[in-house]
Coordinates of C-alpha atoms in Angstrom, one line a residue:
M170 CA 0.0 0.0 0.0
A171 CA 1.6 3.2 -1.1
A172 CA 1.8 6.1 1.3
T173 CA 0.8 9.6 0.4
P174 CA 2.9 12.5 1.7
G175 CA 2.5 12.9 5.5
Q176 CA 0.8 9.5 5.7
H177 CA 3.6 6.9 6.0
V178 CA 2.4 3.4 6.8
E179 CA 4.0 0.2 7.9
G180 CA 2.2 -2.5 6.0
D181 CA -1.5 -1.6 6.2
R182 CA -1.1 0.2 9.6
K183 CA -0.6 3.9 10.0
H184 CA 2.5 5.1 11.7
P185 CA 1.7 6.2 15.3
V186 CA 2.6 9.8 14.2
D187 CA -0.4 9.7 11.7
E188 CA -2.9 8.0 14.0
T189 CA -5.9 9.9 15.5
L190 CA -7.2 9.3 19.0
P191 CA -10.7 9.3 20.4
P192 CA -12.0 13.0 20.8
F193 CA -11.6 13.0 24.7
K194 CA -8.1 11.6 24.6
M195 CA -7.2 14.0 21.7
F196 CA -8.4 17.0 23.7
T197 CA -6.8 16.1 27.1
S198 CA -3.5 15.2 25.5
G199 CA -3.5 18.4 23.4
L200 CA -4.4 20.4 26.5
Q201 CA -1.4 18.8 28.3
H202 CA 0.9 20.2 25.5
V203 CA -0.6 23.6 26.0
A204 CA -0.1 23.5 29.7
A205 CA 3.5 22.5 29.2
M206 CA 4.3 25.4 26.8
Y207 CA 1.9 28.2 28.1
A208 CA 4.4 30.0 30.3
G209 CA 7.0 29.9 27.5
V210 CA 4.6 31.4 25.0
V211 CA 3.5 34.3 27.2
A212 CA 6.9 35.1 28.8
P213 CA 8.5 36.9 25.8
P214 CA 5.6 39.3 25.4
M215 CA 5.6 39.9 29.1
I216 CA 9.3 41.0 28.8
V217 CA 9.1 42.8 25.4
G218 CA 5.8 44.7 26.1
P219 CA 7.0 46.8 29.0
A220 CA 10.4 47.3 27.3
C221 CA 8.4 48.9 24.4
G222 CA 6.4 51.1 26.8
L223 CA 3.2 49.1 26.7
S224 CA 0.6 49.3 29.5
A225 CA -0.5 46.2 31.4
T226 CA -3.6 46.0 29.2
E227 CA -1.6 46.3 25.9
T228 CA 0.9 43.7 27.2
A229 CA -2.0 41.4 27.9
F230 CA -3.2 41.9 24.3
L231 CA 0.3 41.0 23.1
M232 CA 0.2 37.8 25.1
G233 CA -3.1 36.8 23.6
A234 CA -1.7 37.5 20.1
S235 CA 1.3 35.3 20.9
L236 CA -1.0 32.4 21.9
F237 CA -3.0 32.9 18.7
T238 CA 0.1 33.0 16.4
A239 CA 1.6 30.0 18.2
G240 CA -1.6 28.0 17.4
I241 CA -1.3 29.0 13.7
A242 CA 2.4 28.0 13.6
T243 CA 1.7 24.7 15.3
L244 CA -1.0 23.8 12.8
L245 CA 1.4 24.6 9.9
Q246 CA 3.9 22.2 11.5
T247 CA 1.6 19.3 12.3
L248 CA -0.9 19.4 9.5
G249 CA 1.0 21.3 6.8
F250 CA 0.2 21.7 3.1
W251 CA 2.2 21.5 -0.1
K252 CA 5.9 21.4 1.0
I253 CA 5.2 23.2 4.3
G254 CA 5.3 21.4 7.7
A255 CA 7.4 18.6 9.3
K256 CA 4.1 16.6 9.9
L257 CA 5.5 15.6 13.2
P258 CA 4.1 16.2 16.8
F259 CA 6.0 19.5 16.8
V260 CA 4.9 22.5 18.8
N261 CA 5.8 26.0 17.7
G262 CA 5.7 29.2 19.7
V263 CA 7.4 32.5 20.4
S264 CA 11.2 32.1 20.4
F265 CA 13.2 33.3 23.3
A266 CA 16.1 33.9 21.1
G267 CA 14.6 37.1 19.9
V268 CA 13.8 38.6 23.3
T269 CA 17.2 40.3 23.8
P270 CA 17.4 42.1 20.5
M271 CA 13.7 43.0 20.6
V272 CA 14.2 44.6 24.0
A273 CA 17.2 46.5 22.6
I274 CA 15.1 47.7 19.7
G275 CA 12.3 48.8 22.1
K276 CA 14.6 50.8 24.3
A277 CA 16.4 52.4 21.3
Q278 CA 13.3 53.3 19.2
G279 CA 10.8 54.6 21.8
P280 CA 7.2 53.5 22.5
E281 CA 5.6 54.8 19.2
N282 CA 7.9 53.1 16.7
A283 CA 9.3 50.1 18.7
L284 CA 6.7 47.4 17.9
P285 CA 6.2 48.4 14.2
I286 CA 10.0 48.3 13.6
I287 CA 10.2 44.9 15.5
F288 CA 7.3 43.5 13.4
G289 CA 8.8 44.8 10.1
A290 CA 12.2 43.1 11.0
V291 CA 10.4 39.8 11.9
I292 CA 8.5 39.8 8.6
V293 CA 11.7 40.2 6.6
A294 CA 13.5 37.6 8.7
G295 CA 10.6 35.1 8.2
V296 CA 10.6 35.6 4.4
L297 CA 14.4 35.2 4.2
G298 CA 14.2 32.1 6.3
F299 CA 11.5 30.6 4.1
F300 CA 13.6 30.9 0.9
L301 CA 16.7 29.6 2.8
A302 CA 14.9 26.5 4.1
P303 CA 15.7 24.2 1.1
Y304 CA 19.4 25.0 1.4
F305 CA 19.5 25.0 5.2
S306 CA 17.9 21.5 5.3
K307 CA 20.8 20.0 3.3
L308 CA 22.9 20.4 6.4
V309 CA 21.0 17.3 7.8
R310 CA 24.0 15.1 6.9
F311 CA 26.1 17.0 9.4
F312 CA 23.7 15.9 12.2
P313 CA 24.7 12.3 13.0
P314 CA 23.9 10.8 16.5
V315 CA 27.1 12.3 17.9
V316 CA 25.7 15.8 17.1
T317 CA 22.0 15.2 17.7
G318 CA 22.6 13.4 21.0
T319 CA 24.8 16.3 22.2
V320 CA 22.2 18.8 21.2
I321 CA 19.2 17.0 22.7
T322 CA 21.1 16.6 26.0
L323 CA 21.9 20.4 25.9
I324 CA 18.3 21.2 25.1
G325 CA 17.2 19.3 28.3
V326 CA 20.0 20.7 30.5
S327 CA 19.3 24.3 29.2
L328 CA 15.6 24.1 30.0
L329 CA 16.2 22.8 33.5
P330 CA 17.2 26.4 34.9
V331 CA 13.8 27.5 33.5
A332 CA 12.0 24.9 35.7
F333 CA 14.2 25.9 38.7
N334 CA 13.2 29.5 38.2
W335 CA 9.5 28.7 38.0
S336 CA 9.9 26.5 41.1
Q337 CA 11.1 29.6 43.0
G338 CA 8.2 31.7 41.8
G339 CA 9.4 33.0 38.4
N340 CA 10.0 36.6 39.4
A341 CA 13.3 37.2 41.2
A342 CA 12.1 40.7 42.4
A343 CA 9.1 39.3 44.2
P344 CA 9.4 39.0 48.1
D345 CA 8.4 35.4 48.1
Y346 CA 10.9 34.3 45.4
G347 CA 12.6 31.1 46.5
S348 CA 10.4 30.8 49.6
L349 CA 9.9 27.5 51.3
T350 CA 6.3 27.7 50.2
N351 CA 7.1 28.0 46.5
I352 CA 9.9 25.4 46.5
G353 CA 7.7 23.1 48.7
M354 CA 4.8 23.3 46.1
A355 CA 7.3 22.5 43.3
A356 CA 8.6 19.5 45.2
L357 CA 5.1 18.3 46.0
T358 CA 4.1 18.6 42.3
F359 CA 7.3 16.9 41.3
V360 CA 6.5 13.9 43.6
I361 CA 2.8 13.8 42.5
V362 CA 3.9 13.6 38.8
L363 CA 6.4 10.8 39.6
V364 CA 3.8 8.8 41.6
L365 CA 1.1 9.2 39.0
R366 CA 3.5 8.2 36.3
R367 CA 4.6 5.1 38.2
T368 CA 1.2 3.9 39.4
L369 CA -1.2 4.8 36.6
R370 CA -1.6 2.8 33.4
G371 CA -2.8 3.4 29.9
F372 CA -4.3 6.8 29.0
L373 CA -4.2 8.1 32.6
Q374 CA -0.5 7.5 32.6
Q375 CA -0.1 9.4 29.4
I376 CA -1.7 12.5 30.9
S377 CA 0.0 12.2 34.2
I378 CA 1.6 15.6 33.7
L379 CA -1.8 17.3 33.2
L380 CA -3.2 15.5 36.2
G381 CA -0.2 16.5 38.3
L382 CA -0.7 20.2 37.2
I383 CA -4.3 20.0 38.2
A384 CA -3.6 18.3 41.6
G385 CA -0.8 20.9 42.3
T386 CA -3.0 23.8 41.4
L387 CA -5.8 22.6 43.7
I388 CA -3.4 22.1 46.6
A389 CA -1.9 25.6 45.9
I390 CA -5.3 27.3 46.5
P391 CA -5.5 26.9 50.3
V392 CA -1.7 27.5 50.3
G393 CA -2.4 31.0 48.9
I394 CA -0.2 31.1 45.8
T395 CA -3.0 30.8 43.2
D396 CA -4.1 34.2 41.8
F397 CA -7.7 34.4 40.7
S398 CA -7.7 38.2 40.2
V399 CA -6.8 37.8 36.5
L400 CA -10.2 36.2 35.8
G401 CA -12.0 39.4 36.7
K402 CA -9.8 41.5 34.4
S403 CA -10.2 39.2 31.3
A404 CA -12.6 39.7 28.4
V405 CA -14.7 36.8 27.1
I406 CA -13.9 37.5 23.5
G407 CA -10.9 39.3 22.0
F408 CA -9.4 39.2 18.5
P409 CA -5.7 40.2 17.9
T410 CA -6.6 43.0 15.4
P411 CA -4.1 43.0 12.5
F412 CA -1.4 45.7 12.9
H413 CA -2.9 46.8 16.2
F414 CA 0.2 48.8 17.0
G415 CA 0.7 50.3 13.6
A416 CA 1.8 49.3 10.1
P417 CA 5.2 47.6 10.0
Q418 CA 8.3 49.7 9.5
F419 CA 11.6 48.5 8.1
D420 CA 14.9 49.5 9.9
V421 CA 18.1 48.0 8.5
A422 CA 19.8 47.4 11.9
A423 CA 16.6 45.8 13.4
I424 CA 16.3 43.6 10.2
I425 CA 19.9 42.4 10.5
S426 CA 19.4 41.5 14.2
M427 CA 16.2 39.5 13.6
C428 CA 17.7 37.7 10.6
I429 CA 20.5 36.5 12.9
V430 CA 17.8 35.4 15.3
M431 CA 16.0 33.6 12.5
L432 CA 19.2 31.6 11.6
V433 CA 19.5 30.7 15.3
C434 CA 15.9 29.6 15.4
M435 CA 16.4 27.5 12.2
T436 CA 19.5 25.8 13.7
E437 CA 17.6 24.9 16.9
S438 CA 14.5 23.7 15.1
T439 CA 16.7 21.5 12.9
A440 CA 18.2 19.9 16.0
D441 CA 14.7 19.6 17.6
M442 CA 13.2 17.9 14.5
L443 CA 16.0 15.4 14.5
A444 CA 15.5 14.7 18.2
L445 CA 11.7 14.4 17.8
G446 CA 12.1 12.1 14.8
K447 CA 14.2 9.7 16.8
I448 CA 11.8 9.8 19.7
V449 CA 8.7 9.0 17.6
G450 CA 10.4 6.4 15.4
R451 CA 10.3 8.5 12.2
P452 CA 13.8 9.8 11.5
A453 CA 13.7 13.3 10.2
D454 CA 15.2 13.4 6.7
E455 CA 16.1 16.4 4.5
R456 CA 12.5 16.7 3.1
T457 CA 11.0 16.7 6.6
I458 CA 13.4 19.3 7.9
E459 CA 12.9 21.5 4.8
G460 CA 9.1 21.3 5.4
G461 CA 9.5 22.0 9.1
L462 CA 11.8 25.0 8.5
R463 CA 9.3 26.4 5.9
A464 CA 6.5 26.1 8.5
D465 CA 8.7 27.8 11.2
T466 CA 9.6 30.7 8.8
L467 CA 6.1 31.1 7.3
G468 CA 4.7 31.1 10.8
T469 CA 7.3 33.8 11.6
A470 CA 6.4 35.9 8.6
I471 CA 2.6 35.7 9.3
S472 CA 2.9 36.3 13.1
P473 CA 3.5 40.1 12.9
L474 CA 0.2 40.5 10.9
F475 CA -1.5 39.5 14.2
N476 CA 1.0 41.2 16.5
G477 CA 3.1 38.2 17.1
F478 CA 6.8 37.5 17.1
A479 CA 9.3 35.0 15.6
C480 CA 8.2 31.3 16.0
S481 CA 10.4 28.3 16.6
A482 CA 10.2 24.8 18.1
F483 CA 9.3 24.3 21.8
A484 CA 11.8 21.8 23.2
Q485 CA 9.8 21.2 26.4
N486 CA 7.0 19.5 24.3
I487 CA 9.6 17.1 22.9
G488 CA 10.1 15.9 26.5
L489 CA 6.3 15.5 26.9
V490 CA 6.2 13.3 23.8
A491 CA 9.2 11.3 25.1
M492 CA 7.5 10.8 28.4
T493 CA 4.0 10.1 27.5
K494 CA 4.8 8.1 24.3
V495 CA 1.8 9.7 22.6
R496 CA 3.3 10.3 19.1
S497 CA 0.2 11.5 17.2
R498 CA 0.7 14.8 15.4
F499 CA -3.0 15.3 15.5
V500 CA -2.8 15.5 19.3
V501 CA -0.4 18.5 18.9
A502 CA -2.6 19.9 16.2
T503 CA -5.4 19.8 18.8
G504 CA -3.2 21.7 21.1
G505 CA -2.7 24.3 18.3
L506 CA -6.4 24.7 18.0
I507 CA -6.6 25.2 21.8
L508 CA -3.9 27.9 21.5
I509 CA -6.0 29.7 18.9
V510 CA -9.1 29.6 21.1
L511 CA -7.1 30.9 24.0
G512 CA -5.9 33.7 21.8
L513 CA -9.5 34.5 20.9
C514 CA -10.8 34.1 24.4
P515 CA -8.7 35.9 27.0
I516 CA -10.8 34.6 29.9
A517 CA -10.1 31.0 28.8
A518 CA -6.4 31.8 28.6
S519 CA -6.7 33.2 32.1
V520 CA -7.9 29.8 33.4
I521 CA -4.8 28.1 32.1
S522 CA -2.7 30.8 33.7
L523 CA -4.1 29.9 37.1
V524 CA -1.5 27.2 37.3
P525 CA 1.1 28.7 39.7
L526 CA 4.7 28.8 38.4
P527 CA 6.0 26.7 41.3
V528 CA 3.6 24.0 40.3
L529 CA 4.6 24.2 36.7
G530 CA 8.2 24.2 37.7
G531 CA 7.9 20.9 39.6
A532 CA 6.4 19.3 36.6
G533 CA 9.0 21.0 34.3
I534 CA 11.9 19.3 36.1
V535 CA 10.4 15.9 35.0
L536 CA 9.7 17.1 31.5
F537 CA 13.0 18.7 30.8
G538 CA 14.9 15.9 32.5
S539 CA 13.2 13.6 30.0
V540 CA 14.7 15.6 27.1
A541 CA 18.2 15.2 28.6
A542 CA 17.6 11.5 29.1
S543 CA 16.6 11.2 25.4
G544 CA 19.8 12.9 24.4
I545 CA 21.9 10.5 26.6
Q546 CA 20.0 7.6 25.0
T547 CA 20.9 8.9 21.5
L548 CA 24.6 9.3 22.5
S549 CA 24.6 5.7 23.5
T550 CA 24.3 4.9 19.7
A551 CA 26.9 7.4 18.7
A552 CA 29.9 5.1 18.8
L553 CA 31.8 7.2 21.3
E554 CA 34.6 4.7 21.3
K555 CA 35.4 5.4 17.6
G556 CA 37.6 8.3 16.4
E557 CA 37.2 11.5 18.2
N558 CA 33.4 11.2 18.9
A559 CA 33.9 11.4 22.8
L560 CA 36.0 14.5 22.3
I561 CA 33.3 16.1 20.2
V562 CA 30.7 15.5 22.9
A563 CA 33.0 16.7 25.6
A564 CA 33.9 20.0 23.8
A565 CA 30.3 20.8 22.6
V566 CA 28.7 20.0 26.0
G567 CA 31.4 22.1 27.8
I568 CA 30.9 25.1 25.6
G569 CA 27.1 24.7 25.6
L570 CA 27.0 24.8 29.4
I571 CA 28.7 28.2 29.6
P572 CA 25.6 30.3 29.4
I573 CA 23.9 28.1 31.9
A574 CA 26.7 27.8 34.5
A575 CA 28.1 31.3 34.0
P576 CA 25.4 33.6 32.6
E577 CA 27.7 36.7 32.6
F578 CA 30.6 34.9 30.8
Y579 CA 30.1 36.8 27.5
H580 CA 29.1 40.2 29.0
N581 CA 32.0 42.0 27.3
F582 CA 31.3 40.6 23.9
P583 CA 29.4 42.7 21.2
K584 CA 25.7 42.6 21.8
D585 CA 25.0 41.2 18.3
L586 CA 27.0 38.1 19.1
L587 CA 25.0 37.5 22.3
V588 CA 22.0 36.3 20.2
V589 CA 24.0 33.2 19.5
L590 CA 26.4 33.0 22.5
D591 CA 23.7 33.3 25.2
S592 CA 22.0 30.2 23.8
G593 CA 23.8 27.1 25.0
I594 CA 21.8 25.1 22.5
S595 CA 23.0 27.2 19.6
T596 CA 26.7 27.3 20.6
G597 CA 26.9 23.7 21.6
C598 CA 25.2 22.7 18.3
L599 CA 27.6 24.8 16.2
I600 CA 30.6 23.4 18.1
A601 CA 29.4 19.8 17.6
I602 CA 28.7 20.4 13.9
I603 CA 32.1 22.0 13.3
L604 CA 34.1 19.4 15.2
N605 CA 32.2 16.5 13.6
L606 CA 32.9 18.1 10.2
L607 CA 36.6 18.4 11.0
F608 CA 37.1 15.0 12.6
N609 CA 34.6 12.8 10.8
H610 CA 34.4 14.3 7.4
L611 CA 37.4 16.5 6.5
G612 CA 39.6 14.5 8.8
A613 CA 38.4 11.0 7.8
K614 CA 41.0 8.8 6.2
K615 CA 40.7 8.2 2.5
G616 CA 38.6 5.0 1.9
S617 CA 36.7 5.3 5.2
S618 CA 33.4 7.0 5.2
A619 CA 32.3 9.7 7.6
E620 CA 29.4 7.5 8.5
D621 CA 31.6 5.0 10.1
T622 CA 32.9 7.3 12.7
S623 CA 29.8 9.4 13.2
S624 CA 27.5 6.5 13.6
G625 CA 24.7 6.9 11.1
I626 CA 23.4 9.8 9.0
P627 CA 19.7 10.2 8.5
Q628 CA 18.7 8.6 5.2
Q629 CA 16.6 10.1 2.5
R630 CA 13.0 8.9 2.1
T631 CA 12.1 7.0 -0.9
A632 CA 9.4 8.1 -3.4
E633 CA 6.9 6.0 -1.5
G634 CA 7.5 8.1 1.6
S635 CA 9.3 5.5 3.8
S636 CA 12.9 5.8 4.8
A637 CA 15.5 3.7 2.9
A638 CA 16.1 1.9 6.2
G639 CA 12.3 1.3 6.7
V640 CA 9.9 2.9 9.1
H641 CA 10.4 1.8 12.7

């Protein structure tokens, strides 16, 4: 039975990525993805809004727009059309890589022009990335297990400080930041998730993160760290009016900054697609990555129309897929629809935001740790005993940990370089790619293939849609 694009089969059975679940399971599993990414989606506009001189009401509007555009980008990735979309359970949302340059633009331009200039730069960066996607995707052969395993591990390790920050309360300026109450709630949620994951079976085990978040939130109510005031301030219906903050403006310096951000996002998304492909049993080949990057960049180009920012992969949701074993892309597409509804219904978004950050942090430790564990599992197949593979991992992990272990390490470097250097994932990925190229490609002895020392390069899919090695 021949498979159509995006519908690969094994015999007469659909691949788990292409399977649909019963409506209730689809909704709850999709909601779990939204709960895992919600804080990450609304955090950038919470930072950029005040930096651009926005009021609390306007910042809330920006947050709703980010949810709405994240939903659109996620649908482009999961469902796709033409040659757009990885068609994997891949969640997209606002990239943190753009926060620093956008804040700098906001402070330099003033309240009236800041957002129009940011949106103009994001549109140009998205269009540029869209046309670069076919060429960028050809780099997939430089992402063997020794590289992807290193990057996946760094993704998990880089996300853990986010969970630790949430566990302390999320706002370092708050008087209760790092209090015993906050950390205690995080620890309790952490234990609840572990117990649920260990004792439940079947579908309930798959949504153990969601159940843990619900349980933690309910316990947090009498503790006094759940804020219900946001419900009274939220409208029932709200649409992110196109160009709400004015028509886009095009500033050369801002465009250059956001184009650099776009390249960083494309690098991280490529690594994330390779990681997710391994986790779901459908290795991401050149065609998959090209479609995924097109969805990323198209979503980025469209987002400013609805007052959104640059979009890229959300690595925390890869951990959720790895932990729950729910591989259906339609589950994540359901999550994308939920994000769109939240963007159109501020009061519904407020309900999701009731989950206290310490509760989210406790669950996040498990989620992000799962990503790192997946990376270690990938490294176990990377033939570290061959050639210089162990040295590649050591150097890439060491460099990648610098922004995490010593956040001020690069403080004297030019600000434009910080877009890359402040991301341990980006720096670690670049180091791993360069060293693998030097040691396993350019440095390989004549007559021995690079694949021998780098332990496997993703193979191209055949015309029928299954990989040359077969669908696992």
